[in-house]
Amino acid sequence: MTELKNTERELHLFRLRLSVAGFVVFILFGCLLARFIWLQVYKHNDYVAQAEDNRISVVPVVPNRGLIVDRNGVVLARNYSAYTLEITPSKINGDLETLIDELATLVDIQPKDRRRFKKLQEESRNLASSPIRVRLTDEEVARFSAQRYRFPGVEIQARLFRQYPLGSVASHVIGYIGRINQREAKEIDEGDDATNYRGTEHIGKEGVEKNYEDKLHGRTGYEEVEVSAGGRPIRTLSRTAATPGDNLILSIDIELQKVVEQAFGDRRGALIAIEPSTGDVLAYVSMPTFDPNLFVEGIDQQNWDALNNSPDHPLLNRPLSGAYPPGSTYKPFMALAALELGKRKPSDAISDPGYFWFGNHKFRDDKEGGHGFVDMYKSIVQSCDTYYYMLANDLGVDAIHDFMKPFGFGQKTGIDLRFERTGVLPSTAWKAAAYRKPEQKKWYAGETISIGIGQGYNSFTPLQLAHATAILANNGVVMKPHLVKMIENGTTRQRTLTVPKESYRIPLKQENIDVIKNAMVGVNKEGTGARAFARAEYVSAGKTGTAQVIAIKKNEKYDSSKISDRHHDHALYTAFAPADNPRIALAIIVENGGFGGAAAAPIAKQAMDFYLLGKRPDDKTPAKPKKEVKEEFVE
């Protein structure tokens, strides 16, 4: 049976299907066209920007850190370029230790390098690279470059390194820089200068490196670099140059610093020398010292333990943070207070039996049998304790406090270093605030007696003692002590003084100052400092001092042979010279050194000989006065 086809019906179905297919194709092309218009017209600017971002990389250009030089231009901190091998742990494939082992076949990686790398990783910012080796040789660079493809996440970087060419000399002044840790990174990111630290890996940690970080760092520049799809740089499109950091010109005379540090030898202590008329700190010695170069790329554990656990505390900044009783170096200021407050005249004399009774307590003089009749001149020259026991009792602790405060005792000097200690200048108000129990808050009259000889609650930093001595030498004119004399603009070389004028003046009578200065000259001519200055070629003024480390029981006598070296008295000495026109004033403490005239004064003499005469301790030729250097500056 023959089946007839319905041609018309099939043709209708075909046309229908064709129409549907055409409509679908039309819709699809319409969608594509709409999407094309959306991308090419409406989103054009956005995608062009993204394409440019992919094509162009903005690379920070880290500025050269400013130099640090002494007052005569000797470089104390500088920069040099070298290659480092750096690992970014987030970009490596496989085990980190295995990778380091493989790298060690190409470059020399010591156990100390591994320890430092691990420590840096613990302290560094997230995803940051850390050096496994610094200062690569040219041969090591070549060997790694040939095998670079094997080590994703490992790069050779050209870096600027900080170097302290004199090593441990003046390390507590200069300080050091170190790699930015997580805490510092957070502070930078939350601060106003975050963009200026893009690409920066190091920051000032201690000393003037830290205190003048904003000056030394400079301003970060930028490069727009065209890169390939693989991220390789093709060409530099534009460049905004980095602005180098400012240079710091210190007030320190580094040769004087060396002389003093060598004079200390292996003894502990501090010396601060100041130019009275300007406040320039000429020498700032804290012994023992340390090598700041150890910290630049992260100190290894062995060296850190040696420094941190040393009983000599080389990391302690003694002039700034050490607090000691001033001992008899306080007596010239007590005598000046007596003159200014009308409690004594220079000619007033006492009979010293070798002790002073107050209530039922016997305050002993250092000389058995006493000094006989003692006026003000003799009290300073021979350092008579009894004279000052009586004077302290007559003045009272609050009058002493109020007179001493303008000299900077128990006050921060404002020197350009951080973490300065305040010290203690006692008063009735101080004690009431310092203690909790009611019976401890009360000031007892007997506590005032030992204040007069620089003992008791008195506790000052060597810097405060040097500052006060400089004020006395400068006839009451107060200049803020400072370590950075001038800041030199890194681009224009314009120089600006950091302390251009005096802070204030203490209203003192010149005739009273002259009495004290004359007695301090007598100390070095016929008194407790005479042996050290017996052949000095200039006239100097000084005062020796001894500060107790441990208390001596009643009716006992101090005997250094029966106690440990660490319990011996501290030796102190203050001085200025030339006496009629002081160019240098200083304070020195030799910890556990004993008598100030024997341990401290000879070091001070060496410092003055060098600064005033250019004479070194081992120099046998006749000394010649040093010429004063006149420096140009722009305010």
PDB file of N, CA, C and O in Angstrom, residues 169-170 252-265 267 271 282-283 285 287 588 602-612 614-619 626:
ATOM      1  N   VAL A 169      82.906  52.415  68.236  1.00  0.00           N
ATOM      2  CA  VAL A 169      83.145  53.787  68.704  1.00  0.00           C
ATOM      3  C   VAL A 169      81.851  54.601  68.618  1.00  0.00           C
ATOM      4  O   VAL A 169      81.201  54.648  67.576  1.00  0.00           O
ATOM      5  N   ALA A 170      81.469  55.206  69.735  1.00  0.00           N
ATOM      6  CA  ALA A 170      80.277  56.069  69.813  1.00  0.00           C
ATOM      7  C   ALA A 170      78.993  55.341  69.434  1.00  0.00           C
ATOM      8  O   ALA A 170      78.046  55.949  68.950  1.00  0.00           O
ATOM      9  N   ILE A 252      79.677  65.781  68.157  1.00  0.00           N
ATOM     10  CA  ILE A 252      80.736  64.923  68.693  1.00  0.00           C
ATOM     11  C   ILE A 252      82.067  65.145  67.950  1.00  0.00           C
ATOM     12  O   ILE A 252      82.090  65.247  66.731  1.00  0.00           O
ATOM     13  N   ASP A 253      83.142  65.204  68.709  1.00  0.00           N
ATOM     14  CA  ASP A 253      84.493  65.134  68.149  1.00  0.00           C
ATOM     15  C   ASP A 253      84.907  63.676  68.277  1.00  0.00           C
ATOM     16  O   ASP A 253      85.221  63.202  69.378  1.00  0.00           O
ATOM     17  N   ILE A 254      84.906  62.951  67.182  1.00  0.00           N
ATOM     18  CA  ILE A 254      85.095  61.504  67.250  1.00  0.00           C
ATOM     19  C   ILE A 254      86.492  61.129  67.728  1.00  0.00           C
ATOM     20  O   ILE A 254      86.680  60.066  68.349  1.00  0.00           O
ATOM     21  N   GLU A 255      87.480  61.982  67.490  1.00  0.00           N
ATOM     22  CA  GLU A 255      88.830  61.691  67.993  1.00  0.00           C
ATOM     23  C   GLU A 255      88.869  61.829  69.513  1.00  0.00           C
ATOM     24  O   GLU A 255      89.526  61.039  70.206  1.00  0.00           O
ATOM     25  N   LEU A 256      88.170  62.821  70.044  1.00  0.00           N
ATOM     26  CA  LEU A 256      88.043  62.943  71.499  1.00  0.00           C
ATOM     27  C   LEU A 256      87.313  61.725  72.059  1.00  0.00           C
ATOM     28  O   LEU A 256      87.692  61.185  73.110  1.00  0.00           O
ATOM     29  N   GLN A 257      86.275  61.299  71.369  1.00  0.00           N
ATOM     30  CA  GLN A 257      85.519  60.111  71.778  1.00  0.00           C
ATOM     31  C   GLN A 257      86.445  58.892  71.869  1.00  0.00           C
ATOM     32  O   GLN A 257      86.389  58.129  72.834  1.00  0.00           O
ATOM     33  N   LYS A 258      87.291  58.714  70.865  1.00  0.00           N
ATOM     34  CA  LYS A 258      88.225  57.576  70.863  1.00  0.00           C
ATOM     35  C   LYS A 258      89.184  57.648  72.042  1.00  0.00           C
ATOM     36  O   LYS A 258      89.472  56.635  72.703  1.00  0.00           O
ATOM     37  N   VAL A 259      89.703  58.845  72.305  1.00  0.00           N
ATOM     38  CA  VAL A 259      90.660  59.018  73.408  1.00  0.00           C
ATOM     39  C   VAL A 259      90.024  58.592  74.728  1.00  0.00           C
ATOM     40  O   VAL A 259      90.637  57.872  75.534  1.00  0.00           O
ATOM     41  N   VAL A 260      88.791  59.015  74.951  1.00  0.00           N
ATOM     42  CA  VAL A 260      88.124  58.696  76.221  1.00  0.00           C
ATOM     43  C   VAL A 260      87.806  57.210  76.311  1.00  0.00           C
ATOM     44  O   VAL A 260      88.018  56.579  77.356  1.00  0.00           O
ATOM     45  N   GLU A 261      87.300  56.633  75.237  1.00  0.00           N
ATOM     46  CA  GLU A 261      86.964  55.208  75.268  1.00  0.00           C
ATOM     47  C   GLU A 261      88.215  54.368  75.526  1.00  0.00           C
ATOM     48  O   GLU A 261      88.166  53.380  76.272  1.00  0.00           O
ATOM     49  N   GLN A 262      89.324  54.745  74.920  1.00  0.00           N
ATOM     50  CA  GLN A 262      90.577  54.022  75.161  1.00  0.00           C
ATOM     51  C   GLN A 262      91.052  54.214  76.589  1.00  0.00           C
ATOM     52  O   GLN A 262      91.619  53.298  77.204  1.00  0.00           O
ATOM     53  N   ALA A 263      90.820  55.398  77.158  1.00  0.00           N
ATOM     54  CA  ALA A 263      91.248  55.668  78.531  1.00  0.00           C
ATOM     55  C   ALA A 263      90.463  54.821  79.535  1.00  0.00           C
ATOM     56  O   ALA A 263      91.009  54.412  80.569  1.00  0.00           O
ATOM     57  N   PHE A 264      89.196  54.541  79.234  1.00  0.00           N
ATOM     58  CA  PHE A 264      88.389  53.700  80.120  1.00  0.00           C
ATOM     59  C   PHE A 264      88.913  52.263  80.130  1.00  0.00           C
ATOM     60  O   PHE A 264      88.846  51.581  81.148  1.00  0.00           O
ATOM     61  N   GLY A 265      89.416  51.795  78.997  1.00  0.00           N
ATOM     62  CA  GLY A 265      89.849  50.404  78.919  1.00  0.00           C
ATOM     63  C   GLY A 265      88.682  49.464  79.127  1.00  0.00           C
ATOM     64  O   GLY A 265      87.633  49.608  78.503  1.00  0.00           O
ATOM     65  N   ARG A 267      87.045  49.163  81.954  1.00  0.00           N
ATOM     66  CA  ARG A 267      86.228  49.623  83.077  1.00  0.00           C
ATOM     67  C   ARG A 267      84.846  50.066  82.583  1.00  0.00           C
ATOM     68  O   ARG A 267      84.676  50.463  81.444  1.00  0.00           O
ATOM     69  N   LEU A 271      81.189  59.086  80.381  1.00  0.00           N
ATOM     70  CA  LEU A 271      81.719  60.455  80.371  1.00  0.00           C
ATOM     71  C   LEU A 271      80.950  61.259  79.344  1.00  0.00           C
ATOM     72  O   LEU A 271      80.721  60.790  78.225  1.00  0.00           O
ATOM     73  N   LEU A 282      80.424  67.154  73.097  1.00  0.00           N
ATOM     74  CA  LEU A 282      81.694  66.890  72.424  1.00  0.00           C
ATOM     75  C   LEU A 282      82.101  65.421  72.499  1.00  0.00           C
ATOM     76  O   LEU A 282      82.751  64.896  71.601  1.00  0.00           O
ATOM     77  N   ALA A 283      81.742  64.780  73.578  1.00  0.00           N
ATOM     78  CA  ALA A 283      81.996  63.344  73.741  1.00  0.00           C
ATOM     79  C   ALA A 283      80.852  62.766  74.557  1.00  0.00           C
ATOM     80  O   ALA A 283      80.397  63.382  75.528  1.00  0.00           O
ATOM     81  N   VAL A 285      80.286  59.104  76.042  1.00  0.00           N
ATOM     82  CA  VAL A 285      80.890  57.787  76.199  1.00  0.00           C
ATOM     83  C   VAL A 285      80.076  56.958  77.179  1.00  0.00           C
ATOM     84  O   VAL A 285      79.769  57.410  78.284  1.00  0.00           O
ATOM     85  N   MET A 287      80.471  53.027  78.566  1.00  0.00           N
ATOM     86  CA  MET A 287      81.350  51.850  78.513  1.00  0.00           C
ATOM     87  C   MET A 287      80.785  50.707  79.335  1.00  0.00           C
ATOM     88  O   MET A 287      80.288  50.927  80.446  1.00  0.00           O
ATOM     89  N   ILE A 588      82.146  62.628  84.711  1.00  0.00           N
ATOM     90  CA  ILE A 588      82.557  61.254  84.472  1.00  0.00           C
ATOM     91  C   ILE A 588      82.229  60.414  85.694  1.00  0.00           C
ATOM     92  O   ILE A 588      82.346  60.882  86.830  1.00  0.00           O
ATOM     93  N   PRO A 602      91.912  61.281  86.248  1.00  0.00           N
ATOM     94  CA  PRO A 602      92.927  61.090  85.190  1.00  0.00           C
ATOM     95  C   PRO A 602      92.321  60.913  83.798  1.00  0.00           C
ATOM     96  O   PRO A 602      92.914  61.367  82.812  1.00  0.00           O
ATOM     97  N   ILE A 603      91.169  60.269  83.710  1.00  0.00           N
ATOM     98  CA  ILE A 603      90.512  60.126  82.407  1.00  0.00           C
ATOM     99  C   ILE A 603      90.043  61.489  81.912  1.00  0.00           C
ATOM    100  O   ILE A 603      90.196  61.835  80.732  1.00  0.00           O
ATOM    101  N   ALA A 604      89.477  62.277  82.824  1.00  0.00           N
ATOM    102  CA  ALA A 604      89.049  63.633  82.461  1.00  0.00           C
ATOM    103  C   ALA A 604      90.236  64.472  82.001  1.00  0.00           C
ATOM    104  O   ALA A 604      90.117  65.267  81.050  1.00  0.00           O
ATOM    105  N   LYS A 605      91.378  64.313  82.654  1.00  0.00           N
ATOM    106  CA  LYS A 605      92.584  65.049  82.267  1.00  0.00           C
ATOM    107  C   LYS A 605      92.997  64.686  80.834  1.00  0.00           C
ATOM    108  O   LYS A 605      93.358  65.563  80.031  1.00  0.00           O
ATOM    109  N   GLN A 606      92.943  63.413  80.486  1.00  0.00           N
ATOM    110  CA  GLN A 606      93.292  62.997  79.125  1.00  0.00           C
ATOM    111  C   GLN A 606      92.341  63.616  78.104  1.00  0.00           C
ATOM    112  O   GLN A 606      92.757  64.037  77.021  1.00  0.00           O
ATOM    113  N   ALA A 607      91.048  63.672  78.452  1.00  0.00           N
ATOM    114  CA  ALA A 607      90.064  64.270  77.548  1.00  0.00           C
ATOM    115  C   ALA A 607      90.348  65.750  77.330  1.00  0.00           C
ATOM    116  O   ALA A 607      90.314  66.253  76.194  1.00  0.00           O
ATOM    117  N   MET A 608      90.638  66.467  78.400  1.00  0.00           N
ATOM    118  CA  MET A 608      90.911  67.897  78.289  1.00  0.00           C
ATOM    119  C   MET A 608      92.228  68.167  77.574  1.00  0.00           C
ATOM    120  O   MET A 608      92.332  69.102  76.776  1.00  0.00           O
ATOM    121  N   ASP A 609      93.230  67.354  77.844  1.00  0.00           N
ATOM    122  CA  ASP A 609      94.513  67.516  77.152  1.00  0.00           C
ATOM    123  C   ASP A 609      94.332  67.404  75.649  1.00  0.00           C
ATOM    124  O   ASP A 609      94.926  68.180  74.876  1.00  0.00           O
ATOM    125  N   PHE A 610      93.531  66.432  75.235  1.00  0.00           N
ATOM    126  CA  PHE A 610      93.345  66.261  73.797  1.00  0.00           C
ATOM    127  C   PHE A 610      92.511  67.394  73.219  1.00  0.00           C
ATOM    128  O   PHE A 610      92.877  67.977  72.182  1.00  0.00           O
ATOM    129  N   TYR A 611      91.411  67.734  73.867  1.00  0.00           N
ATOM    130  CA  TYR A 611      90.513  68.725  73.272  1.00  0.00           C
ATOM    131  C   TYR A 611      91.129  70.124  73.265  1.00  0.00           C
ATOM    132  O   TYR A 611      90.959  70.880  72.300  1.00  0.00           O
ATOM    133  N   LEU A 612      91.841  70.482  74.327  1.00  0.00           N
ATOM    134  CA  LEU A 612      92.394  71.840  74.421  1.00  0.00           C
ATOM    135  C   LEU A 612      93.772  71.962  73.770  1.00  0.00           C
ATOM    136  O   LEU A 612      94.110  73.022  73.240  1.00  0.00           O
ATOM    137  N   GLY A 614      95.344  69.165  71.834  1.00  0.00           N
ATOM    138  CA  GLY A 614      95.611  68.203  70.772  1.00  0.00           C
ATOM    139  C   GLY A 614      96.590  67.130  71.196  1.00  0.00           C
ATOM    140  O   GLY A 614      97.216  66.465  70.366  1.00  0.00           O
ATOM    141  N   LYS A 615      96.741  66.926  72.497  1.00  0.00           N
ATOM    142  CA  LYS A 615      97.732  65.998  73.037  1.00  0.00           C
ATOM    143  C   LYS A 615      97.072  64.661  73.371  1.00  0.00           C
ATOM    144  O   LYS A 615      96.089  64.613  74.104  1.00  0.00           O
ATOM    145  N   ARG A 616      97.626  63.592  72.822  1.00  0.00           N
ATOM    146  CA  ARG A 616      97.130  62.250  73.117  1.00  0.00           C
ATOM    147  C   ARG A 616      97.911  61.650  74.282  1.00  0.00           C
ATOM    148  O   ARG A 616      99.039  62.071  74.564  1.00  0.00           O
ATOM    149  N   PRO A 617      97.337  60.645  74.964  1.00  0.00           N
ATOM    150  CA  PRO A 617      98.012  60.061  76.131  1.00  0.00           C
ATOM    151  C   PRO A 617      99.406  59.525  75.834  1.00  0.00           C
ATOM    152  O   PRO A 617     100.292  59.588  76.686  1.00  0.00           O
ATOM    153  N   ASP A 618      99.619  58.997  74.623  1.00  0.00           N
ATOM    154  CA  ASP A 618     100.924  58.432  74.282  1.00  0.00           C
ATOM    155  C   ASP A 618     101.819  59.402  73.523  1.00  0.00           C
ATOM    156  O   ASP A 618     102.865  59.030  73.000  1.00  0.00           O
ATOM    157  N   ASP A 619     101.406  60.665  73.470  1.00  0.00           N
ATOM    158  CA  ASP A 619     102.149  61.675  72.723  1.00  0.00           C
ATOM    159  C   ASP A 619     103.161  62.345  73.652  1.00  0.00           C
ATOM    160  O   ASP A 619     102.786  62.993  74.633  1.00  0.00           O
ATOM    161  N   LYS A 626      94.805  73.523  70.437  1.00  0.00           N
ATOM    162  CA  LYS A 626      94.017  73.232  69.237  1.00  0.00           C
ATOM    163  C   LYS A 626      93.295  74.490  68.789  1.00  0.00           C
ATOM    164  O   LYS A 626      92.810  75.278  69.597  1.00  0.00           O
TER     165      LYS A 626
END
